Short mmCIF file of C-alpha atoms in Angstrom, two decimals:
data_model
loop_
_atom_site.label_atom_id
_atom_site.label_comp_id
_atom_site.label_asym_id
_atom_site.label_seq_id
_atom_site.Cartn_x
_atom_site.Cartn_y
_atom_site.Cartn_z
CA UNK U 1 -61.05 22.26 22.03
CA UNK U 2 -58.95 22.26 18.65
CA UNK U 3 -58.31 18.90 17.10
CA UNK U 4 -55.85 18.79 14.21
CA UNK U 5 -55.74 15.32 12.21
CA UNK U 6 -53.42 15.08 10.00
CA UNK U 7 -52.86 17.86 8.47
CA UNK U 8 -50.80 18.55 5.04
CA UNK U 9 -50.69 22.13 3.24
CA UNK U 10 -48.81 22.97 0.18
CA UNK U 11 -48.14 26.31 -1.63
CA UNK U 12 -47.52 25.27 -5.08
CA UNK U 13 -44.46 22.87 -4.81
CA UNK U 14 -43.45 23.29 -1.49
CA UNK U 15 -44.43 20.99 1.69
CA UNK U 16 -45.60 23.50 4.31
CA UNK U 17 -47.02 21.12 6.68
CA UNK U 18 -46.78 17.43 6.33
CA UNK U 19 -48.56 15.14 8.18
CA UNK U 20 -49.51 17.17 11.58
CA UNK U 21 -51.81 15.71 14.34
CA UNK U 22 -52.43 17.28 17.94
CA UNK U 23 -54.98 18.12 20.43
CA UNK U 24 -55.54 21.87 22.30
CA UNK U 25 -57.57 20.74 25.03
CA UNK U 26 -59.97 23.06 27.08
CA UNK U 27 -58.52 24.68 30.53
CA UNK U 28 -54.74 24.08 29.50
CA UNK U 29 -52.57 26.61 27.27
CA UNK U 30 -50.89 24.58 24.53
CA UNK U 31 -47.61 25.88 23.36
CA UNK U 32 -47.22 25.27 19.18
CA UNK U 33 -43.24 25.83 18.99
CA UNK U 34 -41.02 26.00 16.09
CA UNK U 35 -38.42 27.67 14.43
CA UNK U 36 -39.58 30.72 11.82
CA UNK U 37 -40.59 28.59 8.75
CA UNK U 38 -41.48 25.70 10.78
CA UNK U 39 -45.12 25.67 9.44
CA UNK U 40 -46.82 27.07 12.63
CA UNK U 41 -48.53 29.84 10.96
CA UNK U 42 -49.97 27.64 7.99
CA UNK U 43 -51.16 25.54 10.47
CA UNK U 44 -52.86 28.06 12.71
CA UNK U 45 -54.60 29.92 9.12
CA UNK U 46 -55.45 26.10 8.71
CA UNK U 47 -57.77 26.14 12.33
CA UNK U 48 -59.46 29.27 11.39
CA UNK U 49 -59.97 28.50 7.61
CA UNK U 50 -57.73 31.16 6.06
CA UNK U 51 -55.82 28.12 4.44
CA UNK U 52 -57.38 24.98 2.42
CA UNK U 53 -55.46 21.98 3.56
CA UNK U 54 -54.40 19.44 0.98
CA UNK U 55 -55.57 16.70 3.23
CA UNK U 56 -56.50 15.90 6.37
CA UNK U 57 -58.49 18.12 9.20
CA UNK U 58 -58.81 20.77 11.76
CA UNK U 59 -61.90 21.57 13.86
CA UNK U 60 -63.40 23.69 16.85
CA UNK U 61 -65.23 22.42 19.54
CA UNK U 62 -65.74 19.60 16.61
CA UNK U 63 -66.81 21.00 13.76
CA UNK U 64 -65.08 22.78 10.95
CA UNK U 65 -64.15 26.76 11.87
CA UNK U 66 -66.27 27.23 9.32
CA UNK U 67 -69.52 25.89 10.67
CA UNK U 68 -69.35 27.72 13.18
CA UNK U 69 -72.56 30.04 14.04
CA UNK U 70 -70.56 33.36 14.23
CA UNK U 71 -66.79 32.21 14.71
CA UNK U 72 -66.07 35.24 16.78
CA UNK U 73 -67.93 33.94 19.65
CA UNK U 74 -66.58 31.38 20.18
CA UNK U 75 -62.39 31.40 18.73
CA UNK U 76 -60.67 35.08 19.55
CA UNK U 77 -57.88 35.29 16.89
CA UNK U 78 -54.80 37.07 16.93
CA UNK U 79 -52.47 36.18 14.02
CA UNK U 80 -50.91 39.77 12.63
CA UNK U 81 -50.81 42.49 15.10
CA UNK U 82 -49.39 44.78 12.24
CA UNK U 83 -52.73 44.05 9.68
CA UNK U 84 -54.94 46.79 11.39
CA UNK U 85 -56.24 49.95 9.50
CA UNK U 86 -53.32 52.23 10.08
CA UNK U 87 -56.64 55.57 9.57
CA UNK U 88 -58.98 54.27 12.57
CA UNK U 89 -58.30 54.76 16.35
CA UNK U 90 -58.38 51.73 18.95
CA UNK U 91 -61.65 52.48 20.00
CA UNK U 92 -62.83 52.93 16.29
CA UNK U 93 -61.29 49.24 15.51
CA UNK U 94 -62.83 47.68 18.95
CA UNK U 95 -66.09 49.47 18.21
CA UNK U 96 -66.12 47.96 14.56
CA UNK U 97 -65.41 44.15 15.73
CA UNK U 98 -68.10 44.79 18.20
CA UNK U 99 -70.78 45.67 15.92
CA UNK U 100 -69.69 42.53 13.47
CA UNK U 101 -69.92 40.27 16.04
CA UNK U 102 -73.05 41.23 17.73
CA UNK U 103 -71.80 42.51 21.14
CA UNK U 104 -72.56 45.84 23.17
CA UNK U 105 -70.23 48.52 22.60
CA UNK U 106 -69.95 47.82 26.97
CA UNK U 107 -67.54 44.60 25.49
CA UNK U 108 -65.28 47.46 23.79
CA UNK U 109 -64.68 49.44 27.94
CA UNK U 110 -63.97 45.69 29.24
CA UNK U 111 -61.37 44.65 26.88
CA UNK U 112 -59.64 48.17 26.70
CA UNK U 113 -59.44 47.54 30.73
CA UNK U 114 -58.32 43.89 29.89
CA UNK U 115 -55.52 44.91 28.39
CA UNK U 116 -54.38 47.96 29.77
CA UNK U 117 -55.04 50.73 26.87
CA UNK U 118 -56.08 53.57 28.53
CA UNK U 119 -58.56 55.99 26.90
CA UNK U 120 -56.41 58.18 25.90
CA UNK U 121 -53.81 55.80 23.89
CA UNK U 122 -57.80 54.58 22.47
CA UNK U 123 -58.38 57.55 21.02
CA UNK U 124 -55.09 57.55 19.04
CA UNK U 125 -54.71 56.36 15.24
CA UNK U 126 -53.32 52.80 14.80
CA UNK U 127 -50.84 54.35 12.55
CA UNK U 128 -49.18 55.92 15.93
CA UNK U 129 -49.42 52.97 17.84
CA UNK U 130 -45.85 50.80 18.86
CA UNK U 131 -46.35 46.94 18.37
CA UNK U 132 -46.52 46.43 21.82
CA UNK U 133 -49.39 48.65 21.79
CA UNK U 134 -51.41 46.75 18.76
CA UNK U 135 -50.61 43.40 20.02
CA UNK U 136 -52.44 44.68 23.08
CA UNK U 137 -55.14 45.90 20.15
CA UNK U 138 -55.24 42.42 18.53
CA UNK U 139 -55.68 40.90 21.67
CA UNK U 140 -58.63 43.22 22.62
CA UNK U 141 -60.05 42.44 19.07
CA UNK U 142 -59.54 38.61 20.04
CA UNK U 143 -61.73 39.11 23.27
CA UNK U 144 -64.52 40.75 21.89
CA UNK U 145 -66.91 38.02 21.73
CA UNK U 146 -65.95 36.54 25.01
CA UNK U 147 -64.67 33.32 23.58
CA UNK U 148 -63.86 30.37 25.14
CA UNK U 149 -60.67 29.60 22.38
CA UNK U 150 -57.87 31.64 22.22
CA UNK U 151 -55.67 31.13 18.57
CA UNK U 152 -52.67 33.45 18.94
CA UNK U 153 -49.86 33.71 16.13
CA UNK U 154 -46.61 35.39 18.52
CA UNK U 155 -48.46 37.25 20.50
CA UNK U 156 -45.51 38.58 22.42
CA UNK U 157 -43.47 40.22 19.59
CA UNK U 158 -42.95 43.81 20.92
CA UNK U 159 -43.80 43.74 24.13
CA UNK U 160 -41.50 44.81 27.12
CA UNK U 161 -40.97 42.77 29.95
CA UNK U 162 -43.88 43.91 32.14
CA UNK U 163 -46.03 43.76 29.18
CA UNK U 164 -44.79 39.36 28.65
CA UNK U 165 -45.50 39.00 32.20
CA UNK U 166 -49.25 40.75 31.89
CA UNK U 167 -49.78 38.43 28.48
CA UNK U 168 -48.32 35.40 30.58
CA UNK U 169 -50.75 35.70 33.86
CA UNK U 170 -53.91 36.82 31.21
CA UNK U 171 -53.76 33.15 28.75
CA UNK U 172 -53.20 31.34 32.57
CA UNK U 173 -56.50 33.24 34.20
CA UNK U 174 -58.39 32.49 30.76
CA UNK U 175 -56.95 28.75 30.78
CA UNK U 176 -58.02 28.36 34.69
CA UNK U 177 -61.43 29.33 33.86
CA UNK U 178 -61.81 26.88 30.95
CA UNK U 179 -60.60 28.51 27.23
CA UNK U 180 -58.39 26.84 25.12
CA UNK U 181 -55.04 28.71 24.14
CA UNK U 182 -53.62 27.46 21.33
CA UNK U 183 -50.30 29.95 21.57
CA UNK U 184 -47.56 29.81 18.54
CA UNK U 185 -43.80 31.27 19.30
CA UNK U 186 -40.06 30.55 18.61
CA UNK U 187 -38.86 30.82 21.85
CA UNK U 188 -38.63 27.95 23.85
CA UNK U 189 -37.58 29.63 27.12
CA UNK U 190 -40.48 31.83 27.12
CA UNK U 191 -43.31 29.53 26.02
CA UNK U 192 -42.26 27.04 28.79
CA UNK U 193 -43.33 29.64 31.34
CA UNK U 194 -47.20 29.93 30.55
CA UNK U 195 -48.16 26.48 28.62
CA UNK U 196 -49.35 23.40 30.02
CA UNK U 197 -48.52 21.38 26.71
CA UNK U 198 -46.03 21.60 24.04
CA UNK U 199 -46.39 20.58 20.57
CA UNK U 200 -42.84 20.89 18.32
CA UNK U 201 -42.72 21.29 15.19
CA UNK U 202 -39.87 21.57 12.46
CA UNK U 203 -39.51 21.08 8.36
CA UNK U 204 -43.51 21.07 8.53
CA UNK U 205 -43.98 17.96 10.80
CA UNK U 206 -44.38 17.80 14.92
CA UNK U 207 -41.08 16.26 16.64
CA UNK U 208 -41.80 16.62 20.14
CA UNK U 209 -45.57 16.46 21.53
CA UNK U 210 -47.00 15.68 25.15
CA UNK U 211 -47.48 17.67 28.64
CA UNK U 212 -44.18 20.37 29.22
CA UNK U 213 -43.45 18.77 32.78
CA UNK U 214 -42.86 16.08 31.14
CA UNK U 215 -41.53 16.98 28.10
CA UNK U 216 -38.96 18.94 30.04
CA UNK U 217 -37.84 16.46 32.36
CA UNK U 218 -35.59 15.57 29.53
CA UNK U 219 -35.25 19.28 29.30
CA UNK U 220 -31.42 19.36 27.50
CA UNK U 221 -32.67 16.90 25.15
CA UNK U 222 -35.58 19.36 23.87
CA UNK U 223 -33.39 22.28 24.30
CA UNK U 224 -30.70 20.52 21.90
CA UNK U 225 -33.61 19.60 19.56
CA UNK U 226 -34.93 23.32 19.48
CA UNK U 227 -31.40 24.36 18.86
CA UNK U 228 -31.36 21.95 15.92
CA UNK U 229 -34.54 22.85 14.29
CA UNK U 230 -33.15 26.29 14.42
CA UNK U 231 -29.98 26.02 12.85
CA UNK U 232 -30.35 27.81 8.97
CA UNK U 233 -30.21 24.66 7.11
CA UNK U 234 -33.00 22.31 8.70
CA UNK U 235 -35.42 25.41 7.44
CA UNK U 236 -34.48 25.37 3.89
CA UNK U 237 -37.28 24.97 1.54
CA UNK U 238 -39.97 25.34 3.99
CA UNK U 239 -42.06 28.53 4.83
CA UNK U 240 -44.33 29.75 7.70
#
């Protein structure tokens, strides 16, 4: 579970997230959707302790990301499928997170199979790899530890069709045997399709929160919200 109470995080002047409170519960993918500049990212960095909130909270299975006895056990994060070491190979970067986290190089086989990079597109430098093909990476990196929370920044950017379907049946398997997805993105239409709840946020603070089926049975009114938060003014002055 990831509890967020509260929440506020500034970079110097600016309000990046003001005032944010939700709930990622276990066996349910929760869909955090905004606009780019909403605050989603902040917020996620927030969860895993990459950013230092001004006030308020966020914990894992509840305590402080921080706490936690080896955090790669237990929360698989994928937040920048482009930040990998352009020199190593896929297997050289799996291999790597394995022996950092403690797990048999077995774990690196099982997630290449998990997400479909086959041993020859393994043995290939980052550097040569198509973002489709690190997101798959990240995702492999996320896995590692078999966790039982997922934390995923747009996981989706760059892959095809085929390859959204694959990452949409994947975070519902691991939500139907108990993880907790906590899954960021700008696009309404797609998120819709995998999460169980939605949380909405815009300017840095949630507008819409509460289970998608029912969120959506006022679906034009969210869709005319999302087009709102979208439009280029409501973002002004506020970053990721």
């Amino acid at each position: 579970m990831i509890t967020v109470e509260r929440l506020v995080c500034r970079y110097g002047d600016v309000l990046a997230v003001d005032d944010v409170s939700f709930t990622a519960e276990p066996g349910r993918v929760t869909g955090f959707l905004g606009p780019n500049g909403a605050g989603k990212s902040t917020t996620l960095r927030a969860v895993i302790g990459l950013t230092r909130p001004a006030s308020g909270a966020t914990r894992v299975n509840g305590v402080p990301y921080a706490a936690l006895a080896s955090p790669g056990r237990h929360v698989g994060v994928l937040l920048d499928a482009a930040a990998q070491h352009v020199g190593r190979s896929g297997r050289e970067t799996l291999v790597l997170a394995a022996i950092l986290l403690g797990v048999g190089r077995a774990r690196v086989d099982a997630v290449l199979e998990t997400v479909g990079l086959t041993e020859r597109e393994a043995a290939r430098r980052v550097g040569t790899y198509s973002l489709g093909m690190r997101q798959r990476l990240g995702l492999a990196v996320a896995l590692l530890g078999e966790p039982e929370i997922l934390v995923l920044d747009e996981p989706a950017n760059g892959l095809d069709p085929a390859g959204i379907r694959w990452m949409r049946d994947l975070l519902a398997r691991f939500a139907a045997d108990g993880g907790t997805v906590l899954l960021s993105s700008h696009q309404l239409a797609e998120v819709q399709r995998v999460a169980d709840d939605l949380v909405v946020i815009g300017g840095g603070r949630i507008v819409a929160q509460g289970a998608k089926d029912d969120l959506l049975a006022g679906s034009q009114d969210l869709e005319e919200l999302f087009l709102q938060l979208t439009a280029p003014d409501s973002r002004d002055g506020i970053v990721a």
